[in-house]
CSV table of C-alpha atoms in Angstrom, one decimal:
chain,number,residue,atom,x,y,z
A,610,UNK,CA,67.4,4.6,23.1
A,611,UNK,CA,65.6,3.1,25.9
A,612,UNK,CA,68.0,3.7,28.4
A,613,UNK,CA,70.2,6.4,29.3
A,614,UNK,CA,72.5,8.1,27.2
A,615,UNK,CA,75.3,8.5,30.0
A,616,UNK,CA,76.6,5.0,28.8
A,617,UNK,CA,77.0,6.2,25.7
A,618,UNK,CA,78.9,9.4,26.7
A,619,UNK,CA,81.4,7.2,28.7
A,620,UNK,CA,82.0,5.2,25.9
A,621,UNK,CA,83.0,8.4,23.8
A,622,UNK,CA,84.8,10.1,26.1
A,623,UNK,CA,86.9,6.5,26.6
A,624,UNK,CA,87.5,6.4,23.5
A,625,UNK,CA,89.0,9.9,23.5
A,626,UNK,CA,91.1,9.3,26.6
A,627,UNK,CA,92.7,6.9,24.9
A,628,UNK,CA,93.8,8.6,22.0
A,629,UNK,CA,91.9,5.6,19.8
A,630,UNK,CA,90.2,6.4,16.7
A,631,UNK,CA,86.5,5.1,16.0
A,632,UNK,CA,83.5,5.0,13.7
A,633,UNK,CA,79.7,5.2,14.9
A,634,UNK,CA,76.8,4.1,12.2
A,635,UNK,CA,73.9,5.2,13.0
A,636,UNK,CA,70.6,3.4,11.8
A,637,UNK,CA,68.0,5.8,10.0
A,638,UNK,CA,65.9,6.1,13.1
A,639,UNK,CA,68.7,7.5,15.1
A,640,UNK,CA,68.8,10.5,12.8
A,641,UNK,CA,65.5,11.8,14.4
A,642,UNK,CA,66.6,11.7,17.6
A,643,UNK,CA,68.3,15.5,19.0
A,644,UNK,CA,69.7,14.1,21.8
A,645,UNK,CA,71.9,11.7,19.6
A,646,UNK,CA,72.6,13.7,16.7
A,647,UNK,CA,74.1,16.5,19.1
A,648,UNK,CA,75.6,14.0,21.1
A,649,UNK,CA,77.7,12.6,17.7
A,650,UNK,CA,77.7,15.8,16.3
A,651,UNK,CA,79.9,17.0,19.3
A,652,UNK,CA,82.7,13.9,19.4
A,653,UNK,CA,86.3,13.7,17.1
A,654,UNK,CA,84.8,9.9,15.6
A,655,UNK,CA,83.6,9.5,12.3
A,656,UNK,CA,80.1,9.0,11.8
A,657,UNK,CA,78.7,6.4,9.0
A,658,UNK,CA,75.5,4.8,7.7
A,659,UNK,CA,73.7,1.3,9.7
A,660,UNK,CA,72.0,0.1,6.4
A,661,UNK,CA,69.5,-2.2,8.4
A,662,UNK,CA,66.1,-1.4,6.9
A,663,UNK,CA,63.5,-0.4,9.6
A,664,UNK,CA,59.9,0.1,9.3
A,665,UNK,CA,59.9,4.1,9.4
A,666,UNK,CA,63.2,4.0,6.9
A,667,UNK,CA,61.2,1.6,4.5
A,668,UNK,CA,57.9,3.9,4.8
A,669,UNK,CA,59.7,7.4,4.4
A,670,UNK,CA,61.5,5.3,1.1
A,671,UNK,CA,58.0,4.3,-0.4
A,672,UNK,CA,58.5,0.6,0.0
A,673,UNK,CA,56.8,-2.3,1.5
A,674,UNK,CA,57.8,-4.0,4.5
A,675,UNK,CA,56.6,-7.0,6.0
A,676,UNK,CA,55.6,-6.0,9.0
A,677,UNK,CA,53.5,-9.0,10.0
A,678,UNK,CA,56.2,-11.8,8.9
A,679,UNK,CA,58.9,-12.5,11.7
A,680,UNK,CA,60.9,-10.7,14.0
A,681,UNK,CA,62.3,-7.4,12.9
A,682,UNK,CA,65.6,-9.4,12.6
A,683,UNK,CA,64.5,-11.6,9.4
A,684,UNK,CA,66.6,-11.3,6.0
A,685,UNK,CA,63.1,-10.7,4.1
A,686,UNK,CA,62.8,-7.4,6.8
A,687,UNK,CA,66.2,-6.3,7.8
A,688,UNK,CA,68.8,-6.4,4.8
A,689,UNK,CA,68.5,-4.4,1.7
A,690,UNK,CA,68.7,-7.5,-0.4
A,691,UNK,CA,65.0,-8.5,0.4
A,692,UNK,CA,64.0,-5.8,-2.0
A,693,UNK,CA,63.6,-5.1,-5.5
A,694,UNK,CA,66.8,-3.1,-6.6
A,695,UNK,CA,64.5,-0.3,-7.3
A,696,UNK,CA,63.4,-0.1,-4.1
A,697,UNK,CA,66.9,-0.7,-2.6
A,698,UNK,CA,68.1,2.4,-4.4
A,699,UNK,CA,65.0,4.7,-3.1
A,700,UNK,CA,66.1,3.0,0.8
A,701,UNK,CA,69.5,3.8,0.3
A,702,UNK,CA,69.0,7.4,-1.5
A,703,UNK,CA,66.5,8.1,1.5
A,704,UNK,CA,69.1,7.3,4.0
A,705,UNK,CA,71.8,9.5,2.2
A,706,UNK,CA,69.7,12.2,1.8
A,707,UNK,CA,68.4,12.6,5.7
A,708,UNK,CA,72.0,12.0,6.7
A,709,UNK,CA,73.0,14.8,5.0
A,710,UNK,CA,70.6,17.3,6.3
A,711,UNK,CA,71.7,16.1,9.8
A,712,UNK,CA,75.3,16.1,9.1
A,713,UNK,CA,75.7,17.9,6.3
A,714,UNK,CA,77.6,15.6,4.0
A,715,UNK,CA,77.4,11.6,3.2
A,716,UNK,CA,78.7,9.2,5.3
A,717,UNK,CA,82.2,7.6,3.7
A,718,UNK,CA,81.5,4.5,5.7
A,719,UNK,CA,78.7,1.9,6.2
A,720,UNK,CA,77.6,-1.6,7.7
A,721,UNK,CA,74.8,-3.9,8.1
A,722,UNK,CA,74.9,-7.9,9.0
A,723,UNK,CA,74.6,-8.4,5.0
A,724,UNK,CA,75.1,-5.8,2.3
A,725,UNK,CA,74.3,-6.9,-1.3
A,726,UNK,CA,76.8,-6.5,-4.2
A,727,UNK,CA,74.2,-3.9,-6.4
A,728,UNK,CA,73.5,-1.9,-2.8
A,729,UNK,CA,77.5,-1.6,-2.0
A,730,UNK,CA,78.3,-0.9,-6.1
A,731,UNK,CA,75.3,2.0,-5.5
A,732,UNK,CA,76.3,3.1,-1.9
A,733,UNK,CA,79.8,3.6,-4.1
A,734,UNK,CA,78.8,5.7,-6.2
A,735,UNK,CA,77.7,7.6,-3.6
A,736,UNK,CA,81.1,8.6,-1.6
A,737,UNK,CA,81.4,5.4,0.6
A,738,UNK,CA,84.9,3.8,0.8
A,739,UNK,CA,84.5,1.0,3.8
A,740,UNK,CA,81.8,-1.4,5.2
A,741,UNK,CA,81.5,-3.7,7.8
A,742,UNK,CA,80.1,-6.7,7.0
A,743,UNK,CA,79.3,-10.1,8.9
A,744,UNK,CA,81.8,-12.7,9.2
A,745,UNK,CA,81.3,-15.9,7.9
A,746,UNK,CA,78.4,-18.0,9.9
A,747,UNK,CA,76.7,-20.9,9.6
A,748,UNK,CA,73.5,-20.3,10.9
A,749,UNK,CA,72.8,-17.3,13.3
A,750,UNK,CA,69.2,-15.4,13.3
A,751,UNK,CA,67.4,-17.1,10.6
A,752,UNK,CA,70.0,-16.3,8.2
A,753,UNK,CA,73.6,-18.2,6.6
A,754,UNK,CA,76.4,-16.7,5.6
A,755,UNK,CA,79.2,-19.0,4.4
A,756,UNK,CA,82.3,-18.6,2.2
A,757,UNK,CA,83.9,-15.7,3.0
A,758,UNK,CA,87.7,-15.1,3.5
A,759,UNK,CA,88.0,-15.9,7.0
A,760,UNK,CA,88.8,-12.6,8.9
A,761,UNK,CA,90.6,-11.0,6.3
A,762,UNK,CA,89.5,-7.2,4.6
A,763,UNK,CA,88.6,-7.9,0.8
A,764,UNK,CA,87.4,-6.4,-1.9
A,765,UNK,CA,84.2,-7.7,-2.9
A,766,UNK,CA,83.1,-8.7,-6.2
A,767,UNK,CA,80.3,-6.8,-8.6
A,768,UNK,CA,78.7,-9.9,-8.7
A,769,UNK,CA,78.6,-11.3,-5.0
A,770,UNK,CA,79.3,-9.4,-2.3
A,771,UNK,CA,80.6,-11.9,0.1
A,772,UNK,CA,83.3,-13.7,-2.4
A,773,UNK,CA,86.4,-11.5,-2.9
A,774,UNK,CA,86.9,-9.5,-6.7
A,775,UNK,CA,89.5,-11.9,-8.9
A,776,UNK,CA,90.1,-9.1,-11.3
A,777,UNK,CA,90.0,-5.1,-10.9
A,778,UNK,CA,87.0,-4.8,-13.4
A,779,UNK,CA,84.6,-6.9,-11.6
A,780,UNK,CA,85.7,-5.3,-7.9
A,781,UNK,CA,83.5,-3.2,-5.9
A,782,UNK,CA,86.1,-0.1,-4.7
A,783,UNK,CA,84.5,-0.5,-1.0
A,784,UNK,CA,87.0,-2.7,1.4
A,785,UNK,CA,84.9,-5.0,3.9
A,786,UNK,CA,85.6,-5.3,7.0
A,787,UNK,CA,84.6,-8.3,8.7
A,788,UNK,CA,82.3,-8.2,12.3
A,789,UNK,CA,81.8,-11.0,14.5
A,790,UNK,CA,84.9,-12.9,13.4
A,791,UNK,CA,84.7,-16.3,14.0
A,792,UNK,CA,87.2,-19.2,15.7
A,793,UNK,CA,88.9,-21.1,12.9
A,794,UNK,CA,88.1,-24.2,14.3
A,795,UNK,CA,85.4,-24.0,16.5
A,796,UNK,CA,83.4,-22.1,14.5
A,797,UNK,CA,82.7,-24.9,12.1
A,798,UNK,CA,79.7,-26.5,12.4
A,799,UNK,CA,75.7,-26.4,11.6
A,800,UNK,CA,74.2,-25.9,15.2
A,801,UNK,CA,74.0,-22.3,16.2
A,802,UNK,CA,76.4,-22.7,19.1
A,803,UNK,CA,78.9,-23.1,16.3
A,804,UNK,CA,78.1,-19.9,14.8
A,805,UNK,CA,78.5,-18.0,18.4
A,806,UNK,CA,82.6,-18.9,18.5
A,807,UNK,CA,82.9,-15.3,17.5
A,808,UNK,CA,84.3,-12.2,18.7
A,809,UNK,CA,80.9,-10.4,19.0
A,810,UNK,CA,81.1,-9.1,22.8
A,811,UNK,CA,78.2,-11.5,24.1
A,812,UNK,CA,79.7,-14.0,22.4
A,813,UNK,CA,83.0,-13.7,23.2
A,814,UNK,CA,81.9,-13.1,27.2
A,815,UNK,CA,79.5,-16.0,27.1
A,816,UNK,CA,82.0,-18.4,26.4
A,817,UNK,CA,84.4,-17.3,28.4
């Protein structure tokens, strides 16, 4: 963190006061930091998995990044689905397994702007029963995501993650959660502002 963890602390011990129930993901990077760890370590919320793909995660996997191609935002950086499947396994497995040491046991839940349908059928297998996923936008960082139910949990299908399973063979047993959920109305539309109608704090306090 580059500022002070006191903010942090508040926000936890909020949370507590009021008796509400919450879920931190930590990114990979955050599981090196002591002062974190033994911060969430110490607080009643459950603790899952930011699958965002950083440099130092992608190194300690073994896999490429493009370091010199865009901001650390980009699709072709950021989301799983810019690798090979191989490779997304080794990210996620290297992930899991450092989580573990920290925590000592997997993380049941996970989250990332955009999580593939192979990386959610994988991070599965591996214990996780919930993700929160982006909500449906037309064009926001470099990136669309479009066709989604609007607002409402689902149960993705094996074969894209972001359209809902028809049948119970083809689902992916992980309900998503959508983030950022957009205005029904004024959300549609091609310019970015469009794409900001959402409930994403700065968002939602930027337009008042």
């Amino acid at each position: 963190l580059n500022e002070s963890t006191a903010i942090l602390k508040k926000h936890i011990g909020q949370i507590k006061n009021d008796g509400l129930k919450s879920t931190w993901l930590l990114s990979y990077d955050n599981l090196f930091d002591e002062e974190l760890v033994s911060i969430f370590a110490q607080q009643d919320g459950e603790i899952g998995a930011f699958m965002e793909v950083s440099p130092k995660l992608a190194r300690d996997a073994a896999v490429n990044y493009t370091l010199d191609e865009g901001d650390y935002y980009f699709p072709n950086k950021v989301f799983l689905s810019a690798y090979a499947i191989s490779d997304r396994d080794k990210i996620i497995e290297t992930y899991f397994t450092k989580f573990r040491t920290v925590f000592g046991k997997f993380p049941q839940s996970a989250g990332a702007w955009y999580i593939d349908a192979h990386s959610q059928k994988k991070l599965s297998a591996l214990g996780v029963s919930s993700a929160l996923t982006v909500s449906d936008q037309f064009d926001t960082d470099s990136l669309s995501v479009w066709g989604k139910y609007l607002s409402f949990p689902f149960y993705p299908s094996s074969y894209n993650s972001i359209e809902p399973a028809k049948y119970l063979n083809n689902k992916i047993p992980i309900v998503n959660i959508q983030w950022a959920q957009r205005d029904p109305i004024e959300s549609y539309g091609k310019e970015v502002s469009f794409s900001r109608q959402s409930f994403q704090a700065n968002d939602y306090i930027n337009n008042g």
